[in-house]
Coordinates of C-alpha atoms and ligand atoms in Angstrom, one line a residue:
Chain D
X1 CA -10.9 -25.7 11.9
X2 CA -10.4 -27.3 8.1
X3 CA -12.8 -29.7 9.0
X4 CA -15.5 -27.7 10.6
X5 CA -14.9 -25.0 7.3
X6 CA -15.6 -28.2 4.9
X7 CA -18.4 -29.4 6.8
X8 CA -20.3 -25.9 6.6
X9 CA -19.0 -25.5 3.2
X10 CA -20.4 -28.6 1.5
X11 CA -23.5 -28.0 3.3
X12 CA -26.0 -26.6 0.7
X13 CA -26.6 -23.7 2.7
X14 CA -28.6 -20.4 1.0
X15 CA -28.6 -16.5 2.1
X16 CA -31.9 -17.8 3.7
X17 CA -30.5 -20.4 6.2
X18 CA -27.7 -18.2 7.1
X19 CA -29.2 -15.8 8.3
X20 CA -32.1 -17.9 9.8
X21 CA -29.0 -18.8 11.5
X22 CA -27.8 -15.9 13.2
X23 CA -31.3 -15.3 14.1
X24 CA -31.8 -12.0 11.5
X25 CA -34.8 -13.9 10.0
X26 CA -37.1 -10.9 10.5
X27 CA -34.8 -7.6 9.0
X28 CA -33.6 -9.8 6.3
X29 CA -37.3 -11.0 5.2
X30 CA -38.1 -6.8 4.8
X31 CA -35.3 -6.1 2.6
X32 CA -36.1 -8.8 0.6
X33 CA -40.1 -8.4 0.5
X34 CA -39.5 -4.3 -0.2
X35 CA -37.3 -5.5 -3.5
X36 CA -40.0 -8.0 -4.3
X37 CA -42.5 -5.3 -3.7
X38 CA -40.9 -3.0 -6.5
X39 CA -40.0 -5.9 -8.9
X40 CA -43.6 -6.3 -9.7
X41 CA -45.2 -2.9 -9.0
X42 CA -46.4 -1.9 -12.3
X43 CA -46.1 2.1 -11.3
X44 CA -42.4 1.2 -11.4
X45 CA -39.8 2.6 -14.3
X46 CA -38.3 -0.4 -16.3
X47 CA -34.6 0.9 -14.4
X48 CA -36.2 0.4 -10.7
X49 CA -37.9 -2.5 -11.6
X50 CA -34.3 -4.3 -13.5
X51 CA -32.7 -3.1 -10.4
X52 CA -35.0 -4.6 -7.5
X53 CA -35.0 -7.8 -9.5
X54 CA -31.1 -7.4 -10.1
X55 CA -31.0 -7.0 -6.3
X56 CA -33.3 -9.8 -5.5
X57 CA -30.9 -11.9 -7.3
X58 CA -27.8 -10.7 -5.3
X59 CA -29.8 -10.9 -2.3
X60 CA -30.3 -14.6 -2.7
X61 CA -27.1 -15.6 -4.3
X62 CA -24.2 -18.1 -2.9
X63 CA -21.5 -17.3 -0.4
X64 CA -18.5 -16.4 -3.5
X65 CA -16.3 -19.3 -2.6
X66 CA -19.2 -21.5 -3.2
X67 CA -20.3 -20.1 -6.8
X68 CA -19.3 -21.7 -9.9
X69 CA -17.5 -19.3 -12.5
X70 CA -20.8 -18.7 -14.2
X71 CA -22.1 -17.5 -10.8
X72 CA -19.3 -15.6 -10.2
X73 CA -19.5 -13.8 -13.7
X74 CA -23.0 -13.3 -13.0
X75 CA -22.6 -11.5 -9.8
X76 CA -20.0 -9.4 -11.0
X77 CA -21.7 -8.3 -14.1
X78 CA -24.7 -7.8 -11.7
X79 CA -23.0 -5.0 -9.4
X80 CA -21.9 -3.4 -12.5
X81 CA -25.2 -3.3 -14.1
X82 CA -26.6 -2.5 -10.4
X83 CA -24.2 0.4 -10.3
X84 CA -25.2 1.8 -13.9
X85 CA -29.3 1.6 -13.0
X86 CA -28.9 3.4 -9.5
X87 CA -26.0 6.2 -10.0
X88 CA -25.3 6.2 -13.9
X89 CA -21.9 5.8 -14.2
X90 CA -20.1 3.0 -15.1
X91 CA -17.7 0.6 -12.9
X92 CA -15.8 -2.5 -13.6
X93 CA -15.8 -5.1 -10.6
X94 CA -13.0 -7.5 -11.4
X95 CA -13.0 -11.0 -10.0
X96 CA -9.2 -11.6 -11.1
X97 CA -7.7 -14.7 -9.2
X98 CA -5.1 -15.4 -6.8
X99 CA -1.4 -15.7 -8.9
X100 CA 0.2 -19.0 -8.5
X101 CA 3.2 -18.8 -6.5
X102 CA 2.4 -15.7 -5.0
X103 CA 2.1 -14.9 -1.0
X104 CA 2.0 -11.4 -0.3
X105 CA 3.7 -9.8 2.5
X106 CA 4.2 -5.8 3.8
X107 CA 7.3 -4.1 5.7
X108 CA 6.6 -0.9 7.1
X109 CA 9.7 1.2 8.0
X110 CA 9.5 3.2 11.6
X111 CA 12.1 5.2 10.9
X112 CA 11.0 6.4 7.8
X113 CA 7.6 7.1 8.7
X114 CA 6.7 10.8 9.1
X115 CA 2.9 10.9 9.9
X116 CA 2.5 12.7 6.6
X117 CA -0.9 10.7 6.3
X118 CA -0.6 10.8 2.3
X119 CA -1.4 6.7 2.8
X120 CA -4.6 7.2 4.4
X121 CA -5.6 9.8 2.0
X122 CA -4.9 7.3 -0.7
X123 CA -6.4 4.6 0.6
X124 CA -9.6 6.3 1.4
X125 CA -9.9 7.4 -2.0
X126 CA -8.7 3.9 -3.5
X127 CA -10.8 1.6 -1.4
X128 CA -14.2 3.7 -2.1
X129 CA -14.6 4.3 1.8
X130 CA -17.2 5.7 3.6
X131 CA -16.5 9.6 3.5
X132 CA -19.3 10.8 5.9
X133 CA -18.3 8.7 8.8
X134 CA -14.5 9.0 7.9
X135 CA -13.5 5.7 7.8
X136 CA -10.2 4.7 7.3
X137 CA -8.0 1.4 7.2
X138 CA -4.9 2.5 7.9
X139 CA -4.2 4.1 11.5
X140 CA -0.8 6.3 12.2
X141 CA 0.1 6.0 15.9
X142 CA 2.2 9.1 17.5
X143 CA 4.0 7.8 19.8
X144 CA 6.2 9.8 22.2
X145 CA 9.9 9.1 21.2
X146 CA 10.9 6.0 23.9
X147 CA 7.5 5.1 24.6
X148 CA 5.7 2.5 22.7
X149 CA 2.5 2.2 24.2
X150 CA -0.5 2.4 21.7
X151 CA -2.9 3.5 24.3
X152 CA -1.3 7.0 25.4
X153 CA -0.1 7.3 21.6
X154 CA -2.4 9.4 18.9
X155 CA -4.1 8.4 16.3
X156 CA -5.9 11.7 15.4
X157 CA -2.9 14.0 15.6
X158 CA -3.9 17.1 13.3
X159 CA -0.8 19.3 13.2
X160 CA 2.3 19.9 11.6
X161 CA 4.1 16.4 11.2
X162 CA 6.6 15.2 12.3
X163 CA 6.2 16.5 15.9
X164 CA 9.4 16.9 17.8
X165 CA 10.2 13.9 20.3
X166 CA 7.8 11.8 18.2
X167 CA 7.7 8.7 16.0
X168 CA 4.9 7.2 13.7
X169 CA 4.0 3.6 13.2
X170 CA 1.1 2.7 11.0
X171 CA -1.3 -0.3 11.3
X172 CA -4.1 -1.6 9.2
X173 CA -4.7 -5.6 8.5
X174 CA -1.7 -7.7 8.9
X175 CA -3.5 -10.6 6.7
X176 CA -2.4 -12.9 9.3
X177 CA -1.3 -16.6 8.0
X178 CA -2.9 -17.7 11.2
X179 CA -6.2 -15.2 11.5
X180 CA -8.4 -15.5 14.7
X181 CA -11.4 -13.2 12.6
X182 CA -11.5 -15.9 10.1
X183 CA -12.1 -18.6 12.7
X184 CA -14.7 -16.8 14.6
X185 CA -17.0 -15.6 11.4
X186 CA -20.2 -17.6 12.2
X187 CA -20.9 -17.7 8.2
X188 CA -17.6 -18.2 6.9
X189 CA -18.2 -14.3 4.9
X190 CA -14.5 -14.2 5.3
X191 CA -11.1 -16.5 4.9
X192 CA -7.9 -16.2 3.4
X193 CA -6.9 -16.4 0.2
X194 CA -4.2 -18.5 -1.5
X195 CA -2.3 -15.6 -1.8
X196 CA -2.6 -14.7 1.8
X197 CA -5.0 -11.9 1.6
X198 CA -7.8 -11.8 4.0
X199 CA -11.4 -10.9 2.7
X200 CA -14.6 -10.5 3.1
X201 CA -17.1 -11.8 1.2
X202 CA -19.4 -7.9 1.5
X203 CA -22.9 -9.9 0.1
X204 CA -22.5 -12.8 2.8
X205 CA -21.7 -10.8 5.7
X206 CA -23.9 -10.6 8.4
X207 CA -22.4 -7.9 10.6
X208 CA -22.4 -9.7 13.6
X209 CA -19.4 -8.0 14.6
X210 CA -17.4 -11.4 15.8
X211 CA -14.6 -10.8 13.8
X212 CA -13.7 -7.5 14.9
X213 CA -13.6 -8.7 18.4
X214 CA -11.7 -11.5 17.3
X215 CA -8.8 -9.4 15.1
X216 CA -5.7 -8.1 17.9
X217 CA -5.2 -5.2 16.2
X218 CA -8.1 -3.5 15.3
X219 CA -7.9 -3.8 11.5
X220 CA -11.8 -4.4 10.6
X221 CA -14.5 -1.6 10.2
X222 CA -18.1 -1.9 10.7
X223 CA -20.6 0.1 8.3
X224 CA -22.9 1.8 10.7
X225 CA -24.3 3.6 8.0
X226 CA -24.9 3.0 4.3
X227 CA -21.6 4.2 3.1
X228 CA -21.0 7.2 0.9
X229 CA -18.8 8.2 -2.1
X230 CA -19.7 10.9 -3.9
X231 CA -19.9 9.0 -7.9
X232 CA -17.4 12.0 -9.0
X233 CA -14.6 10.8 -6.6
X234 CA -15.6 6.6 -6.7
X235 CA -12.8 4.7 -8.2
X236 CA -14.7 2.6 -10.7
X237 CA -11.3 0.1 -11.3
X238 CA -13.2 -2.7 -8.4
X239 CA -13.1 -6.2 -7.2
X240 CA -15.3 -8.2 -5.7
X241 CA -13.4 -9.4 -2.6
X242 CA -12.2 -5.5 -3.0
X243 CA -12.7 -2.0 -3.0
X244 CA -16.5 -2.1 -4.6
X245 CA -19.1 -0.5 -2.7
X246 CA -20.1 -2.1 0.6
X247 CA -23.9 -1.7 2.1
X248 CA -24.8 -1.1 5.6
X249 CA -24.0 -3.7 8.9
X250 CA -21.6 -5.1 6.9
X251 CA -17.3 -5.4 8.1
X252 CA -14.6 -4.4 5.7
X253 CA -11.0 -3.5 6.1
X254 CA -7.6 -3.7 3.7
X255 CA -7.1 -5.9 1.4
X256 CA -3.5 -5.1 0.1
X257 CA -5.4 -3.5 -2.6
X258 CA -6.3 -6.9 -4.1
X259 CA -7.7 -4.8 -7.3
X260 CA -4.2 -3.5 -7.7
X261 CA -1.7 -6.2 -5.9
X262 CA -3.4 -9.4 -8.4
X263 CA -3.2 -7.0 -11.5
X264 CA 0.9 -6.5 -10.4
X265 CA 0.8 -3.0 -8.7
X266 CA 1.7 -2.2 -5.1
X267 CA -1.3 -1.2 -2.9
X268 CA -1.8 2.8 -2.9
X269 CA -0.8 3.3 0.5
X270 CA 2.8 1.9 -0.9
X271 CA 2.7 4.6 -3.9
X272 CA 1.5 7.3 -2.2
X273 CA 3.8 7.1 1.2
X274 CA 6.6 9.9 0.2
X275 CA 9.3 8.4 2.3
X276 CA 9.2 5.2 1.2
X277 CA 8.3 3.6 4.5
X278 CA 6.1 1.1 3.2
X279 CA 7.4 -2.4 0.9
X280 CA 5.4 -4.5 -0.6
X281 CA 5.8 -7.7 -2.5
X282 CA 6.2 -11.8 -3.1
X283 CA 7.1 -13.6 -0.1
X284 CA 7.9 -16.7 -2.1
X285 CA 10.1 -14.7 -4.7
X286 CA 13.5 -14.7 -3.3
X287 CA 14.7 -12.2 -5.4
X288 CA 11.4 -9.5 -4.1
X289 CA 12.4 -6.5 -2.0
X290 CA 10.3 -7.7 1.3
X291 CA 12.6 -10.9 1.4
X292 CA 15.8 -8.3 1.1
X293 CA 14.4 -6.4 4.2
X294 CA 13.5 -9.7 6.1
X295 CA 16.7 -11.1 5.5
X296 CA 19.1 -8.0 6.2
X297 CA 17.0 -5.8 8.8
X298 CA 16.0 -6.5 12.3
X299 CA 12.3 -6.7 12.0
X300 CA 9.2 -7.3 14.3
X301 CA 5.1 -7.5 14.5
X302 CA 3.0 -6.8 16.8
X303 CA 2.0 -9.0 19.6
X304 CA 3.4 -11.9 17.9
X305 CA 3.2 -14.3 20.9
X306 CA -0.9 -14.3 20.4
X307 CA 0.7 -16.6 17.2
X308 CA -1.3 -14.8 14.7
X309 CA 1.7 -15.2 12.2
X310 CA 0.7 -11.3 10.8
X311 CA 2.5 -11.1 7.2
X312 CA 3.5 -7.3 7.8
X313 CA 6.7 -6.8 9.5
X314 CA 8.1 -3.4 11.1
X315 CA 11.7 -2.4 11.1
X316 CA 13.7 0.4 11.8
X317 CA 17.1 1.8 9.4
Chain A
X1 CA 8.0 7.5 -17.3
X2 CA 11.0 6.5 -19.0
X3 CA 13.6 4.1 -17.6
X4 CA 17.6 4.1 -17.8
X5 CA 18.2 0.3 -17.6
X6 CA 21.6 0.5 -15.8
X7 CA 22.2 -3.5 -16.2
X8 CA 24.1 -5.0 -13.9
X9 CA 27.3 -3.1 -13.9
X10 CA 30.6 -4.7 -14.8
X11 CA 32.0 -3.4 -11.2
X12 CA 29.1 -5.7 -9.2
X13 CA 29.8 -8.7 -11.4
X14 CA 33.4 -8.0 -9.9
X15 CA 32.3 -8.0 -6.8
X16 CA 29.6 -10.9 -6.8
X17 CA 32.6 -13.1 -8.0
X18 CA 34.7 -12.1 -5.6
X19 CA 32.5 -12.3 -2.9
X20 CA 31.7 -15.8 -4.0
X21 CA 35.2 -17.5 -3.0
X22 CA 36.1 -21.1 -3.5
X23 CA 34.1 -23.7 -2.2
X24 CA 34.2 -24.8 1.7
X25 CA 36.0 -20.9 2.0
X26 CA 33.4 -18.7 3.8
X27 CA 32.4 -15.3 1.7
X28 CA 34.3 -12.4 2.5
X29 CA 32.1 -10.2 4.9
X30 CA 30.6 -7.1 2.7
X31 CA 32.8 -3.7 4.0
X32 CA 31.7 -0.2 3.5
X33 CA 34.4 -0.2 0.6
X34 CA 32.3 -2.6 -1.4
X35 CA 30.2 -1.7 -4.4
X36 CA 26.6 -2.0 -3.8
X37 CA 24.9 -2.8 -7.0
X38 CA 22.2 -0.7 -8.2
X39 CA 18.7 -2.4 -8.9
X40 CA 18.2 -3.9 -12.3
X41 CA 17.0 0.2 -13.3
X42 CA 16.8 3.4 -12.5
X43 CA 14.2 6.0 -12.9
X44 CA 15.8 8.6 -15.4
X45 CA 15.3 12.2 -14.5
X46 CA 18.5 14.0 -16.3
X47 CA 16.8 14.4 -19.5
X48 CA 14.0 16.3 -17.7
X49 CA 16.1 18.8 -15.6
X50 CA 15.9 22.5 -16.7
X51 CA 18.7 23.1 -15.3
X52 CA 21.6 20.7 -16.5
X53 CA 23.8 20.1 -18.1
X54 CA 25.2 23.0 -16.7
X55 CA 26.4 23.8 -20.5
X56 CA 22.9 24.7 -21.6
X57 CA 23.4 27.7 -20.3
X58 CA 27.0 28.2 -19.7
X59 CA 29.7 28.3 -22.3
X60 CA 32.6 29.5 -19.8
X61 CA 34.2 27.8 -16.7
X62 CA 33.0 28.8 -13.2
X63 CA 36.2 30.5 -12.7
X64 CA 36.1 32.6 -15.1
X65 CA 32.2 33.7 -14.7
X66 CA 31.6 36.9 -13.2
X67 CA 29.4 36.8 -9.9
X68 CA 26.9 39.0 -11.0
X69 CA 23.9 37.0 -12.4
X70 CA 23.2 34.8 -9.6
X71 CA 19.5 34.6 -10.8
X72 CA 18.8 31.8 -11.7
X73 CA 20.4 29.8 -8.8
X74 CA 18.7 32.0 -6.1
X75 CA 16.7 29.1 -5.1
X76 CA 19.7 26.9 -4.5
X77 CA 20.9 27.0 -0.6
X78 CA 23.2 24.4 0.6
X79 CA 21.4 22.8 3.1
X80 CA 23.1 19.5 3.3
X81 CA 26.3 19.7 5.4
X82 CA 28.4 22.5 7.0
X83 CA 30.1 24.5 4.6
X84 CA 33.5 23.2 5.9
X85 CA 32.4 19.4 4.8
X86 CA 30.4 20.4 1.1
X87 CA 30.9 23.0 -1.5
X88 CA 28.8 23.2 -4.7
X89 CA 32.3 21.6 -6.2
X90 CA 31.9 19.0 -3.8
X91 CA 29.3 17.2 -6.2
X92 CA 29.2 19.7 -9.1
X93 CA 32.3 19.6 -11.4
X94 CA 34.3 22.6 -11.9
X95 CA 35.5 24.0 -14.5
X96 CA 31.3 23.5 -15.9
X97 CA 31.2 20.1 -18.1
X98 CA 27.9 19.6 -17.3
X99 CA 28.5 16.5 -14.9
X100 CA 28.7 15.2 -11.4
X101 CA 32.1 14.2 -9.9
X102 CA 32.9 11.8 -7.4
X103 CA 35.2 12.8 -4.5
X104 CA 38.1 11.2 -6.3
X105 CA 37.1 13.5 -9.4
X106 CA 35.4 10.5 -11.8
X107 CA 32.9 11.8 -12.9
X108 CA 29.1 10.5 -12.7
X109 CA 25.8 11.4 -14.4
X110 CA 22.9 12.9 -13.1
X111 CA 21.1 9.8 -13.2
X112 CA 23.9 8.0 -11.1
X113 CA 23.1 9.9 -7.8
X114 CA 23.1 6.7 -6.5
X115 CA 26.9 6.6 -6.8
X116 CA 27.6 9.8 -6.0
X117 CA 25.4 10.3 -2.5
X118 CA 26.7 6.6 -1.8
X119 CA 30.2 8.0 -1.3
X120 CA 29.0 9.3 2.3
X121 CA 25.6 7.6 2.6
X122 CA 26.9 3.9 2.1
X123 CA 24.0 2.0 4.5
X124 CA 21.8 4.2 2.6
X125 CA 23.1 2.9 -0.7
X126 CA 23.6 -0.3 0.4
X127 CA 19.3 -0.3 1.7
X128 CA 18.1 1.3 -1.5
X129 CA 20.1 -1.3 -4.0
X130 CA 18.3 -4.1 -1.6
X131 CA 14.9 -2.6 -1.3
X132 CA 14.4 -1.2 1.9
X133 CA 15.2 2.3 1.4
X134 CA 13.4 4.6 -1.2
X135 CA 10.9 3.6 -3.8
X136 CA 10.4 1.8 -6.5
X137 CA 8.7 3.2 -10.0
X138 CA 7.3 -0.2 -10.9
X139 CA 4.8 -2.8 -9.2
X140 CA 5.8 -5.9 -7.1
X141 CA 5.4 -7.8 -10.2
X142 CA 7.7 -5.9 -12.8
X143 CA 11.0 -6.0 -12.7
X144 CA 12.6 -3.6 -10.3
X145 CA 13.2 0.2 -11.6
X146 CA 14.3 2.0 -9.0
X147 CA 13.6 6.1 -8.1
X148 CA 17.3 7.4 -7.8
X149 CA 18.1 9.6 -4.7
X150 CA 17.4 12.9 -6.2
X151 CA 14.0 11.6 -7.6
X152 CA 13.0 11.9 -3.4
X153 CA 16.0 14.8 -2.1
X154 CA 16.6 17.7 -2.9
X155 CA 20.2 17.0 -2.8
X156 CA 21.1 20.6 -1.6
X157 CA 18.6 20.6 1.0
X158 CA 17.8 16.6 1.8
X159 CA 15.9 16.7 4.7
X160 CA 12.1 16.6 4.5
X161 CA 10.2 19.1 6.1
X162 CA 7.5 19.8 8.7
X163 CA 4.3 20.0 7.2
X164 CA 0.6 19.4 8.0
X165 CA -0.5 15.9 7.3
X166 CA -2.4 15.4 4.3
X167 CA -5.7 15.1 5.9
X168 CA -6.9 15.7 9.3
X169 CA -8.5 12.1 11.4
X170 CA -10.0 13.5 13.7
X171 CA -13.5 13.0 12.3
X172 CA -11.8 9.1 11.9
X173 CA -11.9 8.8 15.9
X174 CA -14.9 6.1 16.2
X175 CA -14.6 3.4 14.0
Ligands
SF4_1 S1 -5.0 -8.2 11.3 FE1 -7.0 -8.7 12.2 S2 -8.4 -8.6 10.4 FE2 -6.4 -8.8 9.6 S3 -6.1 -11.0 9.3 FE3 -5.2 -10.5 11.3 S4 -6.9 -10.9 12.7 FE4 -7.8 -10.7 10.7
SF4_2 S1 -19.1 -9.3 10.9 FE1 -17.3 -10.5 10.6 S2 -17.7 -12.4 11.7 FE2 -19.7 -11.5 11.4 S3 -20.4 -12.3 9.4 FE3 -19.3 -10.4 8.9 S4 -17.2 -11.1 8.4 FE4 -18.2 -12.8 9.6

């Protein structure tokens, strides 16, 4: 896998070829012809003009690993810019680095776990997602006390929690040391981090799908629609391998908060769970709470024969 | 938020050191009886209670107090354990000097509940000092303050309760 990834990464390969690629040659050509279009229609306000060349640029620009830091800064300063010229407010799209000596990992406590649902809330509201479609990264499963079988348990439970005879487990990406969606991407739009988070690359993706089909536990959404956050209720505080805004056809799904978790704060699903079912932290600092409940409780993942090596871990008081 | 940096108590030194032994001798296996140490700090929430010290309000022992004004502890119900096992004076000292008492009668601030609920709750105790019970105040990279029990429980009525969840999925079904 290294090898094919180097080969297709020191291939000089543009937004153009990529998509030529997957065979999107024709779609791709309009969005970029309809920017064109505006950039140099004269009828055009200065703003729609700066922003269909602004988007003209972004269009064409490198797959992020790929950029040099002045590309980087470029395309960050870009969405901000991009973000000011079509809704007026202001955002801050961070492209903070992985910390050295830092691999982050995620316990989730069954027996704490009461289906109160304040993570997805938060999440939703952190991670700017979609809020006409209702997407959300985080499932809770009701399962029926001595029965763990995710396909009779509930994921849409809408009354008072927690039901008797019940138990909640929550999923959401397990940022896998070993992740089949990576290998499958056809673009390389996502990969791992140093720091063990997954991401995607929102600006490279070409929503072919082959990652969610690829990912055992159903961590990865698809934007079916251009998604929607109303500016009043957008948390401006993004990153680009993070919470800022994705565009339609494109996958996304958690990414330990990377905005938060590289600036040295737990993900908001961790601050907002009121039982305190959910630890997060450095695998490779002995010292870190994670490494006291992998050493002193009896934990699990899910369906870890596939050999996804998933760094979240459940266990039970 | 402000912190009460406990340290690391001269009691879990103790303990550390004894647990450590002499070389080639294996460590003596933790018991309920040992002293879990609490987390570098502690959230601090006694300076913030309206209602304590119990001297802010009362000048004479509970003894000698006549039942009458009950007011202002009419949202107080022991919920925590039968009547026969807990009484306010299980926790609460009595005569009123505005403290906690362990069983033994020590007695133990409000931001020590740690100490205090440990007494019955030790694998509790012993989960929260390591991490995998309750929350922490700070992020994964600061150094660890921890939210004392009371900062979560009620301590006379612990549980937590049946509520609706805080949003409704439903709508979340597809994808
Ligand atoms: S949980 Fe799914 S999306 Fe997340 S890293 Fe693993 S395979 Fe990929
Ligand atoms: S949908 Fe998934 S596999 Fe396809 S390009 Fe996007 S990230 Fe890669």
């Amino acid at each position: 896998m290294k090898n094919g990834l180097v080969q297709i990464l020191s291939q000089p390969m543009d937004r153009r070829t990529a998509i030529t690629v997957a065979g999107c040659a024709v779609a791709g050509a309009a969005t970029a012809a309809a920017s064109v279009a505006n950039a140099i229609n004269p009828f055009a306000s200065p703003e729609s003009r700066e922003a269909s060349r602004l988007e003209w640029q972004r269009y064409f620009q490198e797959n992020y690993r790929l950029m040099s830091e002045e590309e980087k800064t470029e395309a960050l300063l870009r969405l901000e810019r991009l973000h000011q010229l079509k809704h007026g407010g202001r955002i801050s799209v961070s492209g903070a680095e992985p910390i050295e000596k830092v691999l982050f990992g995620y316990a989730f406590n069954v027996s704490k776990c009461r289906g109160y649902l304040e993570c997805v809330s938060a999440c939703i509201r952190e991670n700017n997602q979609d809020r006409a479609s209702g997407m959300a990264y985080i499932r809770i499963h009701e399962h029926r006390n001595g029965e763990f079988d995710f396909s009779k348990a509930s994921d849409t439970f809408d009354h008072p929690v927690p039901a008797e005879g019940h138990f909640y487990l929550g999923t959401q990406c397990f940022h896998c040391q070993n992740p089949p969606c990576v290998d499958v991407c056809p673009v390389k739009a996502t990969w791992m981090e140093p720091d063990g988070i997954v991401v995607v690359d929102y600006d490279w993706c070409i929503g072919c799908r082959y990652c969610m089909a690829a990912c055992p536990y159903d961590a990865r959404r698809f934007n079916w629609q251009a998604p929607e956050v109303p500016e009043a209720d957008l948390n401006p505080n993004q990153h680009y391998l993070g919470n800022r805004m994705r565009q339609k056809g494109v996958v996304e799904k958690c990414t330990f908060c990377i905005q938060r978790s590289r600036d040295g704060r737990n993900p908001a699903c961790v601050e907002a769970c009121p039982t305190g079912a959910r630890i997060f932290g450095n695998l490779l600092d002995p010292q870190s709470e994670i490494r006291w409940v992998l050493a002193n409780k009896k934990v699990f993942r899910l369906k870890e024969d596939l050999g996804t090596d998933p760094k979240f871990w459940y266990f039970m008081d | 938020m402000r912190f009460a940096l406990a340290g690391a108590s001269v009691v879990s030194i103790f303990v550390l050191a004894a647990c450590g032994g002499s070389p080639g001798r294996p460590p003596r296996p933790m018991s309920a009886l040992d002293i879990v140490p609490a987390p570098p700090g502690v959230v601090e929430r006694a300076a913030f209670m309206e209602k304590a010290p119990c001297t802010r309000c009362h000048t004479v022992p509970l003894a000698a107090m006549s039942p009458v004004h009950p007011a202002a502890h009419w949202g107080v119900a022991q919920r925590h354990a039968p009547n026969e096992t807990m009484q306010c004076q299980t926790c609460h000292a009595d005569p009123v000097r505005g403290e906690l008492r362990m069983l033994g009668g020590a007695p133990v601030g409000f931001d020590e509940s740690h100490r205090l609920c440990g007494q019955c709750h030790a694998r509790q105790q012993k989960d929260w000092a390591g991490g995998a019970h309750g929350k922490r105040a700070t992020g994964w990279a600061s150094a660890r303050v921890a939210i004392g029990c009371t900062g979560c429980h009620n301590p006379h009525s612990p549980g937590f309760g049946r509520r609706l969840p805080a949003m409704t999925r439903k709508e979340a079904a597809g994808e």
